[in-house]
Amino acid sequence: MHHLTTVAGPLPVAAVRGPALAHEHLVLDLDRTGDGAAVLDAKRHRSAVTTELSALREEFGLCLVVELTCRGMGRDPRALARVSAESGVAVVAATGWYYEPFHPHDIGTASVEQLTETLVHEITAGFGDTGIRPGVLGEIGSHGDRPSEPETRALLASARAALATGLSVATHAQLGRGGPAQLELLTGTGLPAHRISIGHQDLLDEPSVHRELAASGAYVAFDTVGKESYQSDGTRLRLLLALLEAGHADRALLSCDISRHGYLEAEGGQGYGHLLRSFLPRLRAAGVDDDLIDLMTRRNPVRFLTGADPDADPGADPGVATGTGTGIATGTGTGTGFGSDAEEI
């Protein structure tokens, strides 16, 4: 596959010339308490979302957003298409199931085969009558050190759908836990590790786990950058530098996971641009050069989604690493307590 499937149709990998955000939400509804906080509404918040993405396109060349709002999370493909058209930023939409507290009724007691059929149909036929197709499976969720029984079925179905359609799988590892178990389940179906991204690893202060995941060939997502109530960016910086020092820059993905309207700049939040405006300058100050930053923010996301490096020979092996990080100084930092919205991370 040498193109991405976006909400506007196929996009050649070579067209991705600027950075990508590898795990975001542009429209979602995770409200279980009625307070409306864990919401990005297609009508009320679309203008603020579009304004942010447009500004990032103009200032940093933001080219792509991987939007991981899936089934049961308030997904709205038509709204994503409008945001993409209005902002000029390509958007990849997702299918799959989040972690168990947010599972919709369609999981129920459905077999892995039935769930796989549901996903394959959505991938091939599109979302309802919209004509819009998903370009990734995600964020496929679990919580705890091992997935629950329904989460196991959702993960296995996602892997089988990935094998049947050529899409890749991005996971939600609640508070960073359970990544190795997710990877074991997914690769046990025959899905190659380089088509898997393990989510929220910047919330897990265990560098050995990050190295283990990356050494397997899986992508390691540091995708909650800026969510200081869960983890300080200082700790994220230290953990990422350790991963780069170990030679795994080719397996790092970066993003902010904006998942409630209070995170938007218009409401005083850090916004989608926190990675580009705040965290990447700290990486540069720590000795990470622009080529490695380009690798993590552009080439890795494209390679994860498609198996193709946007700058590589079309015949290159997608499983071959395209870069490493060596000689990077390590940083310091300590985590803070988890915020009141911890259940949605």
mmCIF file with all atom_site columns, C-alpha atoms in Angstrom, residues 97 106-107 109-121 149 152-161 164 189:
data_model
loop_
_atom_site.group_PDB
_atom_site.id
_atom_site.type_symbol
_atom_site.label_atom_id
_atom_site.label_alt_id
_atom_site.label_comp_id
_atom_site.label_asym_id
_atom_site.label_entity_id
_atom_site.label_seq_id
_atom_site.pdbx_PDB_ins_code
_atom_site.Cartn_x
_atom_site.Cartn_y
_atom_site.Cartn_z
_atom_site.occupancy
_atom_site.B_iso_or_equiv
_atom_site.pdbx_formal_charge
_atom_site.auth_seq_id
_atom_site.auth_comp_id
_atom_site.auth_asym_id
_atom_site.auth_atom_id
_atom_site.pdbx_PDB_model_num
ATOM 1  C CA . TRP A 1 97  ? -13.513 -0.570  19.609 1.00 0.00 ? 97  TRP A CA 1
ATOM 2  C CA . ASP A 1 106 ? -22.497 -4.564  19.165 1.00 0.00 ? 106 ASP A CA 1
ATOM 3  C CA . ILE A 1 107 ? -19.631 -6.285  20.988 1.00 0.00 ? 107 ILE A CA 1
ATOM 4  C CA . THR A 1 109 ? -21.289 -11.837 23.020 1.00 0.00 ? 109 THR A CA 1
ATOM 5  C CA . ALA A 1 110 ? -20.365 -11.564 19.331 1.00 0.00 ? 110 ALA A CA 1
ATOM 6  C CA . SER A 1 111 ? -17.672 -13.987 18.250 1.00 0.00 ? 111 SER A CA 1
ATOM 7  C CA . VAL A 1 112 ? -14.273 -12.880 17.008 1.00 0.00 ? 112 VAL A CA 1
ATOM 8  C CA . GLU A 1 113 ? -15.391 -13.939 13.533 1.00 0.00 ? 113 GLU A CA 1
ATOM 9  C CA . GLN A 1 114 ? -18.520 -11.783 13.721 1.00 0.00 ? 114 GLN A CA 1
ATOM 10 C CA . LEU A 1 115 ? -16.576 -8.781  15.001 1.00 0.00 ? 115 LEU A CA 1
ATOM 11 C CA . THR A 1 116 ? -13.986 -9.248  12.269 1.00 0.00 ? 116 THR A CA 1
ATOM 12 C CA . GLU A 1 117 ? -16.735 -9.273  9.653  1.00 0.00 ? 117 GLU A CA 1
ATOM 13 C CA . THR A 1 118 ? -18.129 -6.005  11.062 1.00 0.00 ? 118 THR A CA 1
ATOM 14 C CA . LEU A 1 119 ? -14.744 -4.319  10.784 1.00 0.00 ? 119 LEU A CA 1
ATOM 15 C CA . VAL A 1 120 ? -13.883 -5.657  7.340  1.00 0.00 ? 120 VAL A CA 1
ATOM 16 C CA . HIS A 1 121 ? -17.265 -4.518  6.023  1.00 0.00 ? 121 HIS A CA 1
ATOM 17 C CA . GLU A 1 149 ? -12.436 -11.093 27.648 1.00 0.00 ? 149 GLU A CA 1
ATOM 18 C CA . THR A 1 152 ? -9.465  -9.698  23.835 1.00 0.00 ? 152 THR A CA 1
ATOM 19 C CA . ARG A 1 153 ? -12.153 -10.388 21.249 1.00 0.00 ? 153 ARG A CA 1
ATOM 20 C CA . ALA A 1 154 ? -11.959 -6.796  19.986 1.00 0.00 ? 154 ALA A CA 1
ATOM 21 C CA . LEU A 1 155 ? -8.164  -6.963  19.703 1.00 0.00 ? 155 LEU A CA 1
ATOM 22 C CA . LEU A 1 156 ? -8.212  -10.316 17.904 1.00 0.00 ? 156 LEU A CA 1
ATOM 23 C CA . ALA A 1 157 ? -10.904 -9.104  15.520 1.00 0.00 ? 157 ALA A CA 1
ATOM 24 C CA . SER A 1 158 ? -8.888  -5.980  14.794 1.00 0.00 ? 158 SER A CA 1
ATOM 25 C CA . ALA A 1 159 ? -5.794  -8.034  14.012 1.00 0.00 ? 159 ALA A CA 1
ATOM 26 C CA . ARG A 1 160 ? -7.731  -10.318 11.691 1.00 0.00 ? 160 ARG A CA 1
ATOM 27 C CA . ALA A 1 161 ? -9.338  -7.324  9.964  1.00 0.00 ? 161 ALA A CA 1
ATOM 28 C CA . ALA A 1 164 ? -7.628  -9.051  5.613  1.00 0.00 ? 164 ALA A CA 1
ATOM 29 C CA . THR A 1 189 ? -2.666  -13.850 14.735 1.00 0.00 ? 189 THR A CA 1
#
